[in-house]
PDB file of C-alpha atoms in Angstrom:
ATOM      1  CA  MET A  29      10.832  22.719 -94.994  1.00 39.00           C
ATOM      2  CA  SER A  30       7.340  23.673 -96.205  1.00 44.00           C
ATOM      3  CA  TYR A  31       5.769  21.816 -99.132  1.00 44.00           C
ATOM      4  CA  PRO A  32       2.894  23.059-101.312  1.00 50.00           C
ATOM      5  CA  SER A  33      -0.302  21.030-100.957  1.00 53.00           C
ATOM      6  CA  ILE A  34      -0.077  19.005-104.172  1.00 52.00           C
ATOM      7  CA  PRO A  35      -2.120  15.822-104.832  1.00 54.00           C
ATOM      8  CA  ILE A  36       0.280  12.925-105.281  1.00 51.00           C
ATOM      9  CA  GLU A  37      -2.123   9.951-105.192  1.00 55.00           C
ATOM     10  CA  GLU A  38      -5.824   9.298-105.828  1.00 52.00           C
ATOM     11  CA  ASP A  39      -8.056   6.285-105.121  1.00 55.00           C
ATOM     12  CA  ARG A  40     -11.519   5.324-103.845  1.00 58.00           C
ATOM     13  CA  THR A  41     -11.734   5.620-100.063  1.00 58.00           C
ATOM     14  CA  LEU A  42     -14.238   2.784 -99.647  1.00 60.00           C
ATOM     15  CA  GLU A  43     -11.721   0.316-101.084  1.00 59.00           C
ATOM     16  CA  ALA A  44      -8.362   1.813-100.091  1.00 55.00           C
ATOM     17  CA  ILE A  45      -9.256   2.816 -96.512  1.00 55.00           C
ATOM     18  CA  ARG A  46     -12.550   1.230 -95.458  1.00 60.00           C
ATOM     19  CA  ALA A  47     -12.002  -2.141 -97.187  1.00 62.00           C
ATOM     20  CA  PHE A  48     -15.493  -2.513 -98.664  1.00 63.00           C
ATOM     21  CA  THR A  49     -15.788  -4.917-101.604  1.00 68.00           C
ATOM     22  CA  ASP A  50     -17.283  -3.878-104.948  1.00 69.00           C
ATOM     23  CA  THR A  51     -20.347  -6.030-104.169  1.00 72.00           C
ATOM     24  CA  GLN A  52     -20.933  -4.265-100.843  1.00 66.00           C
ATOM     25  CA  ILE A  53     -20.519  -0.849-102.448  1.00 62.00           C
ATOM     26  CA  GLU A  54     -23.104  -1.688-105.122  1.00 66.00           C
ATOM     27  CA  ARG A  55     -25.601  -3.360-102.723  1.00 66.00           C
ATOM     28  CA  LEU A  56     -25.536  -1.137 -99.645  1.00 61.00           C
ATOM     29  CA  PRO A  57     -26.285   2.598 -99.247  1.00 61.00           C
ATOM     30  CA  ILE A  58     -22.676   3.653 -98.752  1.00 59.00           C
ATOM     31  CA  GLU A  59     -21.252   6.996 -99.829  1.00 63.00           C
ATOM     32  CA  ASP A  60     -18.480   6.522-102.363  1.00 60.00           C
ATOM     33  CA  ARG A  61     -15.548   8.927-102.168  1.00 63.00           C
ATOM     34  CA  ILE A  62     -12.388   9.780-104.049  1.00 62.00           C
ATOM     35  CA  LEU A  63      -9.246   9.721-101.910  1.00 61.00           C
ATOM     36  CA  GLN A  64      -6.638  12.374-102.662  1.00 67.00           C
ATOM     37  CA  VAL A  65      -3.313  12.216-100.816  1.00 68.00           C
ATOM     38  CA  HIS A  66      -1.569  15.579-100.406  1.00 71.00           C
ATOM     39  CA  LYS A  67       2.014  16.257 -99.370  1.00 73.00           C
ATOM     40  CA  THR A  68       2.244  19.076 -96.815  1.00 75.00           C
ATOM     41  CA  GLU A  69       4.622  20.149 -94.085  1.00 78.00           C
ATOM     42  CA  LEU A  70       5.263  17.658 -91.291  1.00 79.00           C
ATOM     43  CA  ARG A  71       2.972  17.781 -88.244  1.00 88.00           C
ATOM     44  CA  ARG A  72       2.758  15.758 -85.019  1.00 92.00           C
ATOM     45  CA  PRO A  73       0.015  13.281 -84.105  1.00 93.00           C
ATOM     46  CA  VAL A  74      -1.600  14.227 -80.778  1.00 94.00           C
ATOM     47  CA  SER A  75       0.121  11.339 -78.957  1.00 93.00           C
ATOM     48  CA  TYR A  76       3.435  13.220 -79.406  1.00 94.00           C
ATOM     49  CA  PHE A  77       2.230  16.257 -77.429  1.00 95.00           C
ATOM     50  CA  TRP A  78       4.819  18.245 -75.467  1.00 94.00           C
ATOM     51  CA  SER A  79       2.477  19.217 -72.620  1.00 94.00           C
ATOM     52  CA  ALA A  80      -1.223  19.552 -71.825  1.00 94.00           C
ATOM     53  CA  HIS A  81      -0.929  23.223 -72.775  1.00 95.00           C
ATOM     54  CA  ASP A  82       0.538  22.246 -76.152  1.00 95.00           C
ATOM     55  CA  PHE A  83      -2.406  19.904 -76.795  1.00 96.00           C
ATOM     56  CA  VAL A  84      -5.060  22.431 -75.750  1.00 96.00           C
ATOM     57  CA  LEU A  85      -3.584  25.096 -78.050  1.00 95.00           C
ATOM     58  CA  GLY A  86      -3.577  22.563 -80.884  1.00 96.00           C
ATOM     59  CA  LEU A  87      -7.191  21.620 -80.174  1.00 97.00           C
ATOM     60  CA  ARG A  88      -8.142  25.308 -80.166  1.00 96.00           C
ATOM     61  CA  ASP A  89      -6.578  25.829 -83.600  1.00 95.00           C
ATOM     62  CA  ALA A  90      -8.269  22.688 -84.960  1.00 96.00           C
ATOM     63  CA  ILE A  91     -11.623  24.103 -83.816  1.00 97.00           C
ATOM     64  CA  ILE A  92     -10.790  27.404 -85.543  1.00 96.00           C
ATOM     65  CA  GLY A  93      -9.980  25.440 -88.701  1.00 95.00           C
ATOM     66  CA  HIS A  94     -13.269  23.568 -88.406  1.00 96.00           C
ATOM     67  CA  ALA A  95     -15.151  26.880 -88.043  1.00 95.00           C
ATOM     68  CA  TYR A  96     -13.481  28.092 -91.246  1.00 95.00           C
ATOM     69  CA  LEU A  97     -14.612  24.963 -93.097  1.00 95.00           C
ATOM     70  CA  VAL A  98     -18.196  25.497 -91.897  1.00 95.00           C
ATOM     71  CA  ASP A  99     -18.049  29.146 -92.991  1.00 94.00           C
ATOM     72  CA  ILE A 100     -17.096  28.130 -96.545  1.00 93.00           C
ATOM     73  CA  GLY A 101     -19.741  25.400 -96.673  1.00 94.00           C
ATOM     74  CA  ILE A 102     -17.896  22.207 -95.660  1.00 93.00           C
ATOM     75  CA  LEU A 103     -18.834  19.866 -92.779  1.00 94.00           C
ATOM     76  CA  HIS A 104     -15.983  17.610 -91.587  1.00 94.00           C
ATOM     77  CA  ARG A 105     -18.055  14.830 -89.881  1.00 93.00           C
ATOM     78  CA  ASP A 106     -15.101  12.838 -88.500  1.00 92.00           C
ATOM     79  CA  VAL A 107     -13.625  14.856 -85.637  1.00 95.00           C
ATOM     80  CA  SER A 108     -11.373  12.596 -83.548  1.00 95.00           C
ATOM     81  CA  GLU A 109      -7.944  12.631 -81.930  1.00 95.00           C
ATOM     82  CA  ASN A 110      -6.481  10.911 -84.993  1.00 92.00           C
ATOM     83  CA  ASN A 111      -7.641  13.747 -87.256  1.00 94.00           C
ATOM     84  CA  ILE A 112      -6.035  16.528 -85.234  1.00 96.00           C
ATOM     85  CA  VAL A 113      -2.323  17.225 -85.696  1.00 95.00           C
ATOM     86  CA  LEU A 114       0.063  19.580 -83.877  1.00 95.00           C
ATOM     87  CA  GLY A 115       2.785  21.913 -85.104  1.00 92.00           C
ATOM     88  CA  CYS A 116       6.363  20.650 -84.968  1.00 91.00           C
ATOM     89  CA  HIS A 117       7.934  23.954 -83.868  1.00 88.00           C
ATOM     90  CA  PRO A 118       6.807  26.585 -81.342  1.00 85.00           C
ATOM     91  CA  GLU A 119       6.455  29.214 -84.068  1.00 83.00           C
ATOM     92  CA  ASP A 120       4.156  26.976 -86.187  1.00 83.00           C
ATOM     93  CA  THR A 121       0.367  27.051 -86.150  1.00 85.00           C
ATOM     94  CA  ARG A 122      -0.329  25.028 -83.021  1.00 90.00           C
ATOM     95  CA  GLY A 123      -2.866  22.639 -84.515  1.00 94.00           C
ATOM     96  CA  CYS A 124      -4.815  21.667 -87.626  1.00 93.00           C
ATOM     97  CA  ILE A 125      -7.746  19.453 -88.522  1.00 94.00           C
ATOM     98  CA  MET A 126      -7.132  16.984 -91.337  1.00 91.00           C
ATOM     99  CA  ASP A 127      -8.673  14.029 -93.208  1.00 88.00           C
ATOM    100  CA  LEU A 128     -11.730  15.273 -95.083  1.00 87.00           C
ATOM    101  CA  ASP A 129     -12.646  11.733 -96.181  1.00 82.00           C
ATOM    102  CA  MET A 130     -16.163  12.069 -94.720  1.00 86.00           C
ATOM    103  CA  ALA A 131     -16.646  15.803 -95.424  1.00 89.00           C
ATOM    104  CA  ILE A 132     -19.705  17.026 -97.328  1.00 89.00           C
ATOM    105  CA  PRO A 133     -21.032  20.342 -98.686  1.00 90.00           C
ATOM    106  CA  TYR A 134     -22.910  22.040 -95.863  1.00 91.00           C
ATOM    107  CA  VAL A 135     -25.375  24.855 -95.252  1.00 88.00           C
ATOM    108  CA  LEU A 136     -25.023  26.405 -91.789  1.00 82.00           C
ATOM    109  CA  GLN A 137     -27.759  25.210 -89.414  1.00 71.00           C
ATOM    110  CA  SER A 138     -29.222  27.084 -86.460  1.00 69.00           C
ATOM    111  CA  SER A 139     -30.132  25.416 -83.168  1.00 62.00           C
ATOM    112  CA  SER A 140     -33.785  25.813 -82.208  1.00 56.00           C
ATOM    113  CA  GLN A 141     -34.262  22.587 -80.254  1.00 57.00           C
ATOM    114  CA  ALA A 142     -35.146  22.457 -76.577  1.00 56.00           C
ATOM    115  CA  SER A 143     -32.548  21.033 -74.188  1.00 60.00           C
ATOM    116  CA  PRO A 144     -32.585  17.235 -74.618  1.00 62.00           C
ATOM    117  CA  ASP A 145     -32.840  14.589 -71.901  1.00 67.00           C
ATOM    118  CA  VAL A 146     -29.163  13.642 -72.102  1.00 63.00           C
ATOM    119  CA  ASP A 147     -29.441  10.503 -69.931  1.00 68.00           C
ATOM    120  CA  ALA A 148     -32.296   9.120 -72.047  1.00 70.00           C
ATOM    121  CA  LEU A 149     -30.467   9.883 -75.297  1.00 64.00           C
ATOM    122  CA  LEU A 150     -27.253   8.303 -74.017  1.00 65.00           C
ATOM    123  CA  ASN A 151     -29.083   5.105 -72.984  1.00 69.00           C
ATOM    124  CA  LYS A 152     -30.623   4.856 -76.466  1.00 66.00           C
ATOM    125  CA  ALA A 153     -27.234   5.414 -78.068  1.00 63.00           C
ATOM    126  CA  MET A 154     -25.615   2.717 -75.903  1.00 65.00           C
ATOM    127  CA  ASP A 155     -28.374   0.284 -76.917  1.00 68.00           C
ATOM    128  CA  ARG A 156     -27.550   0.963 -80.562  1.00 59.00           C
ATOM    129  CA  LEU A 157     -23.898   0.063 -79.931  1.00 58.00           C
ATOM    130  CA  LYS A 158     -24.635  -3.351 -78.389  1.00 61.00           C
ATOM    131  CA  PRO A 159     -23.451  -6.246 -80.608  1.00 51.00           C
ATOM    132  CA  ASN A 160     -26.164  -7.658 -82.871  1.00 49.00           C
ATOM    133  CA  GLU A 161     -26.864 -11.376 -83.086  1.00 40.00           C
ATOM    134  CA  VAL A 162     -27.264 -11.041 -86.875  1.00 39.00           C
ATOM    135  CA  PRO A 163     -24.975  -9.062 -89.176  1.00 39.00           C
ATOM    136  CA  MET A 164     -26.120  -5.489 -89.872  1.00 38.00           C
ATOM    137  CA  THR A 165     -27.346  -4.864 -93.414  1.00 37.00           C
ATOM    138  CA  SER A 166     -29.135  -2.031 -95.167  1.00 35.00           C
ATOM    139  CA  GLN A 167     -32.433  -3.546 -93.948  1.00 38.00           C
ATOM    140  CA  THR A 168     -31.404  -3.781 -90.274  1.00 40.00           C
ATOM    141  CA  PRO A 169     -33.525  -1.480 -88.042  1.00 44.00           C
ATOM    142  CA  GLY A 170     -31.618   1.584 -86.928  1.00 45.00           C
ATOM    143  CA  PRO A 171     -28.831   3.445 -88.724  1.00 42.00           C
ATOM    144  CA  PHE A 172     -26.570   1.411 -91.015  1.00 43.00           C
ATOM    145  CA  LYS A 173     -22.910   1.822 -90.062  1.00 45.00           C
ATOM    146  CA  ALA A 174     -22.226   3.992 -93.106  1.00 47.00           C
ATOM    147  CA  ASP A 175     -25.046   6.326 -92.065  1.00 51.00           C
ATOM    148  CA  ARG A 176     -23.233   7.109 -88.790  1.00 55.00           C
ATOM    149  CA  THR A 177     -20.267   9.155 -89.896  1.00 61.00           C
ATOM    150  CA  GLY A 178     -17.278   9.530 -87.621  1.00 67.00           C
ATOM    151  CA  THR A 179     -15.129   7.554 -85.195  1.00 79.00           C
ATOM    152  CA  THR A 180     -17.351   5.779 -82.668  1.00 84.00           C
ATOM    153  CA  ALA A 181     -15.718   6.945 -79.441  1.00 87.00           C
ATOM    154  CA  TYR A 182     -16.039  10.574 -80.547  1.00 92.00           C
ATOM    155  CA  MET A 183     -19.511  10.479 -82.169  1.00 91.00           C
ATOM    156  CA  SER A 184     -22.218  12.738 -80.800  1.00 93.00           C
ATOM    157  CA  ILE A 185     -25.280  11.149 -79.224  1.00 91.00           C
ATOM    158  CA  GLU A 186     -27.483  12.440 -82.059  1.00 91.00           C
ATOM    159  CA  VAL A 187     -25.194  10.824 -84.657  1.00 89.00           C
ATOM    160  CA  LEU A 188     -25.185   7.517 -82.763  1.00 87.00           C
ATOM    161  CA  LEU A 189     -28.988   7.632 -82.865  1.00 87.00           C
ATOM    162  CA  GLY A 190     -28.932   8.198 -86.619  1.00 85.00           C
ATOM    163  CA  ARG A 191     -30.547  11.640 -86.433  1.00 87.00           C
ATOM    164  CA  GLY A 192     -28.333  13.375 -88.949  1.00 88.00           C
ATOM    165  CA  HIS A 193     -25.080  15.281 -88.602  1.00 92.00           C
ATOM    166  CA  THR A 194     -24.566  19.058 -88.184  1.00 93.00           C
ATOM    167  CA  HIS A 195     -21.656  21.222 -87.058  1.00 94.00           C
ATOM    168  CA  PHE A 196     -23.064  21.021 -83.514  1.00 95.00           C
ATOM    169  CA  ASP A 197     -22.331  17.275 -83.588  1.00 95.00           C
ATOM    170  CA  ASP A 198     -18.749  17.979 -84.650  1.00 96.00           C
ATOM    171  CA  MET A 199     -18.397  20.383 -81.713  1.00 96.00           C
ATOM    172  CA  GLU A 200     -19.609  17.628 -79.376  1.00 96.00           C
ATOM    173  CA  SER A 201     -16.914  15.408 -80.896  1.00 96.00           C
ATOM    174  CA  PHE A 202     -14.281  18.060 -80.095  1.00 97.00           C
ATOM    175  CA  PHE A 203     -15.447  17.927 -76.466  1.00 97.00           C
ATOM    176  CA  TYR A 204     -14.918  14.148 -76.416  1.00 95.00           C
ATOM    177  CA  VAL A 205     -11.420  14.634 -77.867  1.00 96.00           C
ATOM    178  CA  LEU A 206     -10.664  16.961 -74.942  1.00 96.00           C
ATOM    179  CA  LEU A 207     -12.219  14.644 -72.358  1.00 93.00           C
ATOM    180  CA  LEU A 208     -10.603  11.429 -73.580  1.00 93.00           C
ATOM    181  CA  PHE A 209      -7.176  13.052 -73.936  1.00 95.00           C
ATOM    182  CA  PHE A 210      -6.969  13.392 -70.153  1.00 92.00           C
ATOM    183  CA  LEU A 211      -8.123   9.782 -69.726  1.00 92.00           C
ATOM    184  CA  SER A 212      -5.661   8.354 -72.262  1.00 92.00           C
ATOM    185  CA  TYR A 213      -2.222   9.667 -71.301  1.00 93.00           C
ATOM    186  CA  ASP A 214      -0.076   9.605 -68.167  1.00 91.00           C
ATOM    187  CA  GLY A 215       1.896  12.556 -69.526  1.00 93.00           C
ATOM    188  CA  PRO A 216       4.096  13.367 -72.524  1.00 94.00           C
ATOM    189  CA  MET A 217       6.870  11.137 -73.807  1.00 92.00           C
ATOM    190  CA  SER A 218      10.391  11.817 -72.655  1.00 91.00           C
ATOM    191  CA  LYS A 219      12.287  14.512 -74.554  1.00 92.00           C
ATOM    192  CA  GLY A 220      14.592  11.875 -76.037  1.00 92.00           C
ATOM    193  CA  LYS A 221      11.721   9.795 -77.429  1.00 91.00           C
ATOM    194  CA  LEU A 222      10.011  12.887 -78.814  1.00 91.00           C
ATOM    195  CA  LEU A 223      13.203  13.852 -80.656  1.00 92.00           C
ATOM    196  CA  GLN A 224      13.559  10.318 -82.038  1.00 91.00           C
ATOM    197  CA  ALA A 225       9.959  10.378 -83.233  1.00 90.00           C
ATOM    198  CA  HIS A 226      10.516  13.719 -84.949  1.00 90.00           C
ATOM    199  CA  ASP A 227      13.644  12.421 -86.685  1.00 90.00           C
ATOM    200  CA  ARG A 228      11.709   9.480 -88.162  1.00 89.00           C
ATOM    201  CA  GLY A 229       8.832  11.737 -89.251  1.00 88.00           C
ATOM    202  CA  PHE A 230       6.426  10.410 -86.607  1.00 87.00           C
ATOM    203  CA  THR A 231       5.966   7.162 -88.522  1.00 83.00           C
ATOM    204  CA  LEU A 232       3.995   4.504 -86.654  1.00 74.00           C
ATOM    205  CA  GLN A 233       5.855   2.043 -84.452  1.00 74.00           C
ATOM    206  CA  PHE A 234       4.734  -1.405 -83.322  1.00 73.00           C
ATOM    207  CA  GLY A 235       3.313  -1.651 -79.825  1.00 77.00           C
ATOM    208  CA  ARG A 236       1.576   0.928 -77.665  1.00 81.00           C
ATOM    209  CA  PRO A 237       3.790   3.676 -76.198  1.00 84.00           C
ATOM    210  CA  ALA A 238       4.236   3.473 -72.431  1.00 86.00           C
ATOM    211  CA  HIS A 239       2.584   6.847 -71.763  1.00 89.00           C
ATOM    212  CA  ILE A 240      -0.777   5.672 -73.178  1.00 90.00           C
ATOM    213  CA  HIS A 241      -3.101   3.694 -70.919  1.00 86.00           C
ATOM    214  CA  THR A 242      -6.459   1.936 -71.323  1.00 86.00           C
ATOM    215  CA  TRP A 243      -9.672   3.832 -70.562  1.00 85.00           C
ATOM    216  CA  SER A 244     -11.482   2.916 -67.361  1.00 83.00           C
ATOM    217  CA  PRO A 245     -14.325   0.387 -67.657  1.00 85.00           C
ATOM    218  CA  ALA A 246     -16.918   3.191 -67.314  1.00 81.00           C
ATOM    219  CA  PHE A 247     -15.650   4.735 -70.566  1.00 78.00           C
ATOM    220  CA  LEU A 248     -14.427   1.601 -72.313  1.00 75.00           C
ATOM    221  CA  LYS A 249     -17.950   0.174 -72.678  1.00 72.00           C
TER     222      LYS A 249
END
């Protein structure tokens, strides 16, 4: 059954999702957002993929959706596996991008930069991710955590370095979604478990499914 996209709940995202206190919101340079929950037709989280082909088609459609958002002046800024969903039936659109919590108005940017030294940039980004001995505040050198928008494992190197965020960074995040998919799963769930998940509306279950495994140490760090 298909439902119209109707707001059914509204709240502040910094409190409801990101668990900032009122004091932190007032003191630190954090973007405040309004959360709107919409009811739409059921879709599958990526972890319930039917096959690698099913996932790749879904990723393709999510990228097409992202391109549409850019065309109408919206930058998503939080591309990750969790924000890509798959169609529940073969005749459905194969994939969508969701969760515009971090989205902003956007003017299309052109790329005029020379090819970067990727190894040097990656080393700088890894240094920024090392644990600090003192808590990070708005005065801590380097980008405050709210200035780096996205999900860490999927952030572009430029975003990790605090150099802004363009649609090119989102495309880099799509690449990491593709890469990490093949490092995260042994294969799809059994047909029986997929049917059970569909019947319960893909609600979260306790424990990690058996077909998901930990990233290798080279990627985990």
